[in-house]
CSV table of N, CA and C in Angstrom, one decimal:
chain,number,residue,atom,x,y,z
A,1,MET,N,-3.4,10.1,-19.2
A,1,MET,CA,-3.8,9.1,-18.2
A,1,MET,C,-2.7,8.9,-17.2
A,2,LEU,N,-3.0,8.9,-15.9
A,2,LEU,CA,-2.0,8.6,-14.9
A,2,LEU,C,-2.0,7.2,-14.5
A,3,GLN,N,-3.1,6.5,-14.6
A,3,GLN,CA,-3.1,5.1,-14.1
A,3,GLN,C,-4.2,4.3,-14.8
A,4,ASP,N,-3.9,3.1,-15.2
A,4,ASP,CA,-4.9,2.2,-15.8
A,4,ASP,C,-4.8,0.9,-15.0
A,5,ALA,N,-5.8,0.5,-14.3
A,5,ALA,CA,-5.7,-0.7,-13.5
A,5,ALA,C,-6.8,-1.7,-13.9
A,6,ALA,N,-6.4,-2.9,-14.2
A,6,ALA,CA,-7.4,-3.9,-14.5
A,6,ALA,C,-6.8,-5.3,-14.3
A,7,PRO,N,-7.5,-6.3,-14.0
A,7,PRO,CA,-9.0,-6.1,-13.6
A,7,PRO,C,-9.1,-5.7,-12.2
A,8,ILE,N,-10.2,-5.1,-11.8
A,8,ILE,CA,-10.4,-4.7,-10.4
A,8,ILE,C,-11.7,-5.4,-10.0
A,9,THR,N,-11.8,-5.6,-8.7
A,9,THR,CA,-13.0,-6.2,-8.1
A,9,THR,C,-13.5,-5.2,-7.0
A,10,VAL,N,-14.7,-4.7,-7.2
A,10,VAL,CA,-15.2,-3.8,-6.2
A,10,VAL,C,-16.3,-4.6,-5.4
A,11,PRO,N,-16.1,-4.6,-4.1
A,11,PRO,CA,-17.1,-5.3,-3.2
A,11,PRO,C,-18.5,-4.7,-3.4
A,12,ASP,N,-19.5,-5.6,-3.5
A,12,ASP,CA,-20.9,-5.1,-3.6
A,12,ASP,C,-21.2,-4.1,-2.4
A,13,GLY,N,-21.8,-3.0,-2.7
A,13,GLY,CA,-22.2,-2.1,-1.6
A,13,GLY,C,-21.0,-1.3,-1.1
A,14,ALA,N,-19.9,-1.3,-1.8
A,14,ALA,CA,-18.7,-0.6,-1.3
A,14,ALA,C,-18.9,0.8,-1.0
A,15,SER,N,-18.1,1.3,0.0
A,15,SER,CA,-18.0,2.8,0.2
A,15,SER,C,-16.6,3.2,-0.2
A,16,ALA,N,-16.4,4.5,-0.3
A,16,ALA,CA,-15.1,5.0,-0.7
A,16,ALA,C,-14.6,6.1,0.2
A,17,MET,N,-13.3,6.1,0.4
A,17,MET,CA,-12.7,7.1,1.3
A,17,MET,C,-11.4,7.6,0.6
A,18,THR,N,-11.2,8.9,0.5
A,18,THR,CA,-10.0,9.5,0.0
A,18,THR,C,-9.3,10.2,1.1
A,19,ILE,N,-8.0,9.8,1.3
A,19,ILE,CA,-7.2,10.5,2.4
A,19,ILE,C,-5.9,11.1,1.8
A,20,HIS,N,-5.4,12.1,2.5
A,20,HIS,CA,-4.2,12.7,2.2
A,20,HIS,C,-3.2,12.3,3.3
A,21,VAL,N,-2.1,11.6,2.9
A,21,VAL,CA,-1.1,11.1,3.8
A,21,VAL,C,0.2,11.9,3.7
A,22,VAL,N,0.7,12.2,4.9
A,22,VAL,CA,2.0,12.9,4.9
A,22,VAL,C,3.0,12.1,5.8
A,23,TRP,N,4.1,11.6,5.3
A,23,TRP,CA,5.1,10.9,6.0
A,23,TRP,C,6.3,11.9,6.2
A,24,GLU,N,6.8,12.0,7.4
A,24,GLU,CA,8.0,12.8,7.7
A,24,GLU,C,9.2,12.0,7.2
A,25,PRO,N,10.4,12.6,7.0
A,25,PRO,CA,11.5,11.9,6.5
A,25,PRO,C,11.8,10.6,7.3
A,26,GLY,N,12.0,9.5,6.5
A,26,GLY,CA,12.3,8.2,7.1
A,26,GLY,C,11.2,7.5,7.7
A,27,ASP,N,10.0,8.0,7.7
A,27,ASP,CA,8.8,7.3,8.3
A,27,ASP,C,8.6,6.0,7.6
A,28,PRO,N,8.5,4.9,8.4
A,28,PRO,CA,8.3,3.6,7.8
A,28,PRO,C,6.9,3.4,7.3
A,29,GLY,N,6.0,4.2,7.6
A,29,GLY,CA,4.6,4.1,7.2
A,29,GLY,C,3.8,3.1,8.0
A,30,THR,N,2.7,2.6,7.4
A,30,THR,CA,1.8,1.7,8.1
A,30,THR,C,2.4,0.3,8.1
A,31,PRO,N,2.3,-0.4,9.2
A,31,PRO,CA,2.8,-1.8,9.2
A,31,PRO,C,2.0,-2.7,8.2
A,32,PRO,N,2.5,-3.9,7.9
A,32,PRO,CA,1.8,-4.7,7.0
A,32,PRO,C,0.3,-4.8,7.2
A,33,HIS,N,-0.5,-4.6,6.2
A,33,HIS,CA,-1.9,-4.5,6.3
A,33,HIS,C,-2.6,-5.0,5.0
A,34,ARG,N,-3.9,-4.9,5.0
A,34,ARG,CA,-4.7,-5.2,3.8
A,34,ARG,C,-5.9,-4.3,3.8
A,35,HIS,N,-6.5,-4.1,2.7
A,35,HIS,CA,-7.7,-3.4,2.5
A,35,HIS,C,-8.8,-4.3,1.9
A,36,SER,N,-10.1,-4.1,2.3
A,36,SER,CA,-11.1,-5.0,1.8
A,36,SER,C,-11.5,-4.8,0.4
A,37,GLY,N,-11.1,-3.7,-0.2
A,37,GLY,CA,-11.3,-3.4,-1.6
A,37,GLY,C,-10.1,-2.7,-2.2
A,38,PRO,N,-10.2,-2.4,-3.5
A,38,PRO,CA,-9.0,-1.8,-4.1
A,38,PRO,C,-8.7,-0.4,-3.6
A,39,ALA,N,-7.5,0.0,-3.8
A,39,ALA,CA,-7.0,1.3,-3.4
A,39,ALA,C,-6.2,1.9,-4.5
A,40,PHE,N,-6.3,3.2,-4.8
A,40,PHE,CA,-5.7,3.9,-5.9
A,40,PHE,C,-5.0,5.2,-5.3
A,41,GLY,N,-3.7,5.3,-5.6
A,41,GLY,CA,-3.0,6.5,-5.0
A,41,GLY,C,-2.2,7.3,-6.0
A,42,TYR,N,-1.9,8.5,-5.6
A,42,TYR,CA,-1.0,9.4,-6.4
A,42,TYR,C,-0.1,10.1,-5.5
A,43,VAL,N,1.2,10.0,-5.8
A,43,VAL,CA,2.3,10.6,-5.0
A,43,VAL,C,2.4,12.1,-5.4
A,44,ILE,N,2.2,13.0,-4.4
A,44,ILE,CA,2.2,14.4,-4.7
A,44,ILE,C,3.7,15.0,-4.5
A,45,GLU,N,4.4,14.5,-3.5
A,45,GLU,CA,5.7,15.0,-3.2
A,45,GLU,C,6.5,13.9,-2.6
A,46,GLY,N,7.8,13.8,-2.9
A,46,GLY,CA,8.7,12.8,-2.3
A,46,GLY,C,8.7,11.5,-3.0
A,47,ALA,N,8.8,10.4,-2.2
A,47,ALA,CA,8.8,9.1,-2.8
A,47,ALA,C,8.3,8.1,-1.8
A,48,VAL,N,7.5,7.2,-2.3
A,48,VAL,CA,6.9,6.1,-1.4
A,48,VAL,C,7.6,4.8,-1.7
A,49,ARG,N,7.9,4.1,-0.6
A,49,ARG,CA,8.4,2.8,-0.7
A,49,ARG,C,7.2,1.9,-0.7
A,50,PHE,N,7.0,1.1,-1.8
A,50,PHE,CA,5.7,0.4,-2.0
A,50,PHE,C,6.0,-1.1,-2.2
A,51,GLU,N,5.3,-1.9,-1.5
A,51,GLU,CA,5.5,-3.4,-1.7
A,51,GLU,C,4.1,-4.1,-1.4
A,52,LEU,N,3.7,-4.8,-2.4
A,52,LEU,CA,2.5,-5.7,-2.3
A,52,LEU,C,3.0,-7.1,-2.4
A,53,GLU,N,2.2,-8.0,-1.7
A,53,GLU,CA,2.4,-9.4,-1.7
A,53,GLU,C,2.6,-9.9,-3.2
A,54,GLY,N,3.7,-10.6,-3.4
A,54,GLY,CA,4.0,-11.2,-4.7
A,54,GLY,C,4.7,-10.3,-5.7
A,55,GLU,N,4.9,-9.0,-5.3
A,55,GLU,CA,5.6,-8.1,-6.2
A,55,GLU,C,6.8,-7.5,-5.5
A,56,PRO,N,7.9,-7.2,-6.3
A,56,PRO,CA,9.1,-6.7,-5.6
A,56,PRO,C,8.8,-5.3,-5.1
A,57,GLU,N,9.5,-4.9,-4.1
A,57,GLU,CA,9.5,-3.6,-3.5
A,57,GLU,C,9.9,-2.6,-4.6
A,58,ARG,N,9.2,-1.4,-4.7
A,58,ARG,CA,9.6,-0.4,-5.6
A,58,ARG,C,9.4,1.0,-5.0
A,59,ILE,N,10.0,1.9,-5.6
A,59,ILE,CA,9.9,3.3,-5.2
A,59,ILE,C,9.0,4.1,-6.2
A,60,ILE,N,8.0,4.8,-5.7
A,60,ILE,CA,7.1,5.6,-6.5
A,60,ILE,C,7.4,7.0,-6.2
A,61,GLU,N,7.9,7.8,-7.2
A,61,GLU,CA,8.3,9.2,-7.0
A,61,GLU,C,7.1,10.1,-7.3
A,62,ALA,N,7.3,11.4,-6.9
A,62,ALA,CA,6.2,12.4,-7.1
A,62,ALA,C,5.8,12.3,-8.5
A,63,GLY,N,4.4,12.4,-8.7
A,63,GLY,CA,3.8,12.3,-10.0
A,63,GLY,C,3.5,10.9,-10.4
A,64,GLY,N,3.9,9.9,-9.6
A,64,GLY,CA,3.6,8.5,-9.9
A,64,GLY,C,2.4,8.0,-9.2
A,65,THR,N,1.9,6.9,-9.7
A,65,THR,CA,0.6,6.3,-9.1
A,65,THR,C,0.9,4.9,-8.6
A,66,PHE,N,0.0,4.4,-7.8
A,66,PHE,CA,0.0,3.1,-7.4
A,66,PHE,C,-1.4,2.6,-7.2
A,67,TRP,N,-1.6,1.3,-7.2
A,67,TRP,CA,-2.9,0.7,-6.9
A,67,TRP,C,-2.7,-0.7,-6.2
A,68,GLU,N,-3.6,-1.1,-5.5
A,68,GLU,CA,-3.6,-2.4,-4.9
A,68,GLU,C,-5.0,-3.0,-5.1
A,69,PRO,N,-5.0,-4.3,-5.3
A,69,PRO,CA,-6.3,-5.0,-5.5
A,69,PRO,C,-7.3,-5.1,-4.3
A,70,GLY,N,-6.7,-5.0,-3.1
A,70,GLY,CA,-7.5,-5.2,-1.9
A,70,GLY,C,-7.8,-6.7,-1.7
A,71,GLY,N,-8.7,-7.0,-0.8
A,71,GLY,CA,-9.1,-8.4,-0.5
A,71,GLY,C,-8.0,-9.0,0.3
A,72,ASP,N,-7.5,-10.2,-0.1
A,72,ASP,CA,-6.6,-10.9,0.7
A,72,ASP,C,-5.1,-10.5,0.7
A,73,ALA,N,-4.8,-9.7,-0.4
A,73,ALA,CA,-3.4,-9.4,-0.6
A,73,ALA,C,-2.8,-8.5,0.5
A,74,ILE,N,-1.6,-8.8,1.0
A,74,ILE,CA,-1.0,-8.0,2.0
A,74,ILE,C,-0.2,-6.9,1.4
A,75,HIS,N,-0.3,-5.7,1.9
A,75,HIS,CA,0.4,-4.5,1.6
A,75,HIS,C,1.5,-4.4,2.6
A,76,TYR,N,2.8,-4.7,2.2
A,76,TYR,CA,3.9,-4.8,3.2
A,76,TYR,C,4.4,-3.4,3.5
A,77,GLN,N,4.6,-2.5,2.5
A,77,GLN,CA,5.2,-1.2,2.8
A,77,GLN,C,4.5,-0.1,2.1
A,78,ASP,N,4.5,1.1,2.7
A,78,ASP,CA,4.0,2.3,2.1
A,78,ASP,C,4.7,3.5,2.7
A,79,GLY,N,5.8,3.3,3.2
A,79,GLY,CA,6.5,4.4,4.0
A,79,GLY,C,7.3,5.4,3.1
A,80,ASN,N,7.8,6.4,3.7
A,80,ASN,CA,8.6,7.4,3.0
A,80,ASN,C,10.0,6.8,2.6
A,81,ALA,N,10.3,6.8,1.4
A,81,ALA,CA,11.6,6.3,0.9
A,81,ALA,C,12.7,7.2,1.1
A,82,LEU,N,12.4,8.4,1.5
A,82,LEU,CA,13.5,9.5,1.7
A,82,LEU,C,13.8,9.7,3.2
A,83,ASP,N,15.1,9.9,3.5
A,83,ASP,CA,15.5,10.2,4.8
A,83,ASP,C,15.6,11.7,5.1
A,84,ASP,N,15.6,12.5,4.0
A,84,ASP,CA,15.8,13.9,4.2
A,84,ASP,C,14.7,14.8,3.7
A,85,ALA,N,13.5,14.2,3.4
A,85,ALA,CA,12.4,15.0,2.9
A,85,ALA,C,11.1,14.3,3.2
A,86,ARG,N,10.0,15.1,3.4
A,86,ARG,CA,8.8,14.4,3.6
A,86,ARG,C,8.1,13.9,2.3
A,87,THR,N,7.2,13.0,2.4
A,87,THR,CA,6.5,12.5,1.3
A,87,THR,C,5.0,12.7,1.5
A,88,GLU,N,4.3,13.0,0.5
A,88,GLU,CA,2.8,13.2,0.5
A,88,GLU,C,2.2,12.4,-0.6
A,89,PHE,N,1.1,11.8,-0.3
A,89,PHE,CA,0.3,11.1,-1.3
A,89,PHE,C,-1.2,11.2,-1.0
A,90,VAL,N,-2.0,11.0,-2.0
A,90,VAL,CA,-3.5,10.8,-1.7
A,90,VAL,C,-3.8,9.4,-2.2
A,91,VAL,N,-4.8,8.8,-1.5
A,91,VAL,CA,-5.2,7.5,-1.8
A,91,VAL,C,-6.7,7.4,-1.7
A,92,THR,N,-7.4,6.8,-2.6
A,92,THR,CA,-8.8,6.5,-2.6
A,92,THR,C,-8.9,5.0,-2.4
A,93,MET,N,-9.6,4.6,-1.3
A,93,MET,CA,-9.8,3.2,-0.9
A,93,MET,C,-11.3,2.9,-1.0
A,94,LEU,N,-11.6,1.7,-1.6
A,94,LEU,CA,-13.0,1.2,-1.6
A,94,LEU,C,-13.1,0.1,-0.5
A,95,CYS,N,-14.1,0.2,0.2
A,95,CYS,CA,-14.3,-0.7,1.4
A,95,CYS,C,-15.5,-1.5,1.3
A,96,ALA,N,-15.4,-2.8,1.6
A,96,ALA,CA,-16.6,-3.7,1.7
A,96,ALA,C,-17.4,-3.3,2.9
A,97,PRO,N,-18.7,-3.4,2.8
A,97,PRO,CA,-19.6,-3.0,3.9
A,97,PRO,C,-19.3,-3.9,5.2
A,98,GLY,N,-19.3,-3.2,6.3
A,98,GLY,CA,-19.0,-3.9,7.6
A,98,GLY,C,-17.6,-4.3,7.8
A,99,LYS,N,-16.7,-3.9,6.9
A,99,LYS,CA,-15.3,-4.3,7.1
A,99,LYS,C,-14.5,-3.0,7.4
A,100,PRO,N,-13.4,-3.1,8.2
A,100,PRO,CA,-12.6,-1.9,8.4
A,100,PRO,C,-11.9,-1.5,7.1
A,101,MET,N,-11.6,-0.2,6.9
A,101,MET,CA,-10.9,0.3,5.7
A,101,MET,C,-9.5,-0.3,5.7
A,102,LEU,N,-8.9,-0.5,6.8
A,102,LEU,CA,-7.5,-1.1,6.9
A,102,LEU,C,-7.4,-2.1,8.0
A,103,GLU,N,-6.9,-3.2,7.7
A,103,GLU,CA,-6.7,-4.3,8.7
A,103,GLU,C,-5.2,-4.7,8.8
A,104,LEU,N,-4.6,-4.5,10.0
A,104,LEU,CA,-3.2,-4.9,10.2
A,104,LEU,C,-3.1,-6.4,10.2
A,105,VAL,N,-2.0,-6.9,9.7
A,105,VAL,CA,-1.7,-8.3,9.6
A,105,VAL,C,-0.7,-8.7,10.7
A,106,ASP,N,-1.1,-9.7,11.5
A,106,ASP,CA,-0.2,-10.1,12.6
A,106,ASP,C,1.0,-10.9,12.2
A,107,GLU,N,2.0,-11.1,13.1
A,107,GLU,CA,3.2,-11.8,12.8
A,107,GLU,C,3.0,-13.2,12.4
A,108,GLU,N,2.0,-13.9,13.0
A,108,GLU,CA,1.8,-15.3,12.7
A,108,GLU,C,1.3,-15.4,11.2
A,109,GLU,N,0.4,-14.6,10.8
A,109,GLU,CA,0.0,-14.7,9.4
A,109,GLU,C,1.1,-14.3,8.4
A,110,LEU,N,2.0,-13.3,8.8
A,110,LEU,CA,3.1,-13.0,7.9
A,110,LEU,C,4.0,-14.2,7.8
A,111,LYS,N,4.3,-15.0,8.8
A,111,LYS,CA,5.1,-16.2,8.8
A,111,LYS,C,4.5,-17.2,7.9
A,112,GLN,N,3.1,-17.4,8.0
A,112,GLN,CA,2.4,-18.4,7.2
A,112,GLN,C,2.4,-18.1,5.7
A,113,ARG,N,2.5,-16.8,5.4
A,113,ARG,CA,2.4,-16.4,4.0
A,113,ARG,C,3.8,-15.9,3.4
A,114,ALA,N,4.9,-16.1,4.2
A,114,ALA,CA,6.2,-15.7,3.7
A,114,ALA,C,6.5,-16.2,2.3
A,115,HIS,N,6.1,-17.3,2.0
A,115,HIS,CA,6.4,-17.9,0.6
A,115,HIS,C,5.7,-17.1,-0.5
A,116,LEU,N,4.8,-16.2,-0.2
A,116,LEU,CA,4.1,-15.4,-1.2
A,116,LEU,C,4.8,-14.0,-1.4
A,117,ARG,N,5.7,-13.7,-0.5
A,117,ARG,CA,6.4,-12.4,-0.6
A,117,ARG,C,7.5,-12.5,-1.6
A,118,ALA,N,7.7,-11.4,-2.5
A,118,ALA,CA,8.7,-11.4,-3.4
A,118,ALA,C,10.1,-11.4,-2.7
A,119,PRO,N,11.2,-11.8,-3.4
A,119,PRO,CA,12.5,-11.7,-2.7
A,119,PRO,C,12.8,-10.3,-2.3
A,120,ARG,N,13.4,-10.2,-1.2
A,120,ARG,CA,13.8,-8.9,-0.6
A,120,ARG,C,15.1,-8.4,-1.3
A,121,PRO,N,15.2,-7.1,-1.4
A,121,PRO,CA,16.5,-6.5,-1.9
A,121,PRO,C,17.6,-6.8,-0.9
A,122,THR,N,18.8,-7.1,-1.5
A,122,THR,CA,20.0,-7.4,-0.6
A,122,THR,C,20.7,-6.1,-0.3
A,123,ALA,N,21.2,-5.9,0.9
A,123,ALA,CA,21.9,-4.7,1.3
A,123,ALA,C,23.3,-4.7,0.7
C-alpha cells in the first residue's frame, strides 16, 4: 500500500482528473490554492515541497505520496524542493460539479487565515 487516507469527503456528483506535473529545478510550483475535492498524488522523480493549512511544510521524495482533503483547506506549496534536478508527480483530483479544479487564494484571504498556517521553518 502506498497511501491510506481517511476520512475523505467526496463532493456529490464529483468528477476526477489525473495530471502529470513536471517542475524544473527550483520551480516554486502553484501559488497558494485550494481544490473543491480531495487530491491524491505520487512523486515519480525528485522531491516536492508540500504544505497544507495547519500542517508543517514537508518534503516528499520520489516514491512518496501525498493527499489533501480539498474544500476550504489552503494548499500553500507544491513546488520543486530541488535546485539542481527536476521533479515529477502525478495527482488525481476530485472536483465538485460547477467548481474549478483549482482556485487560487488571494493575498487578503491569506492574511485573514494566517493564524491557521503552521509555523514556518526558520532559516
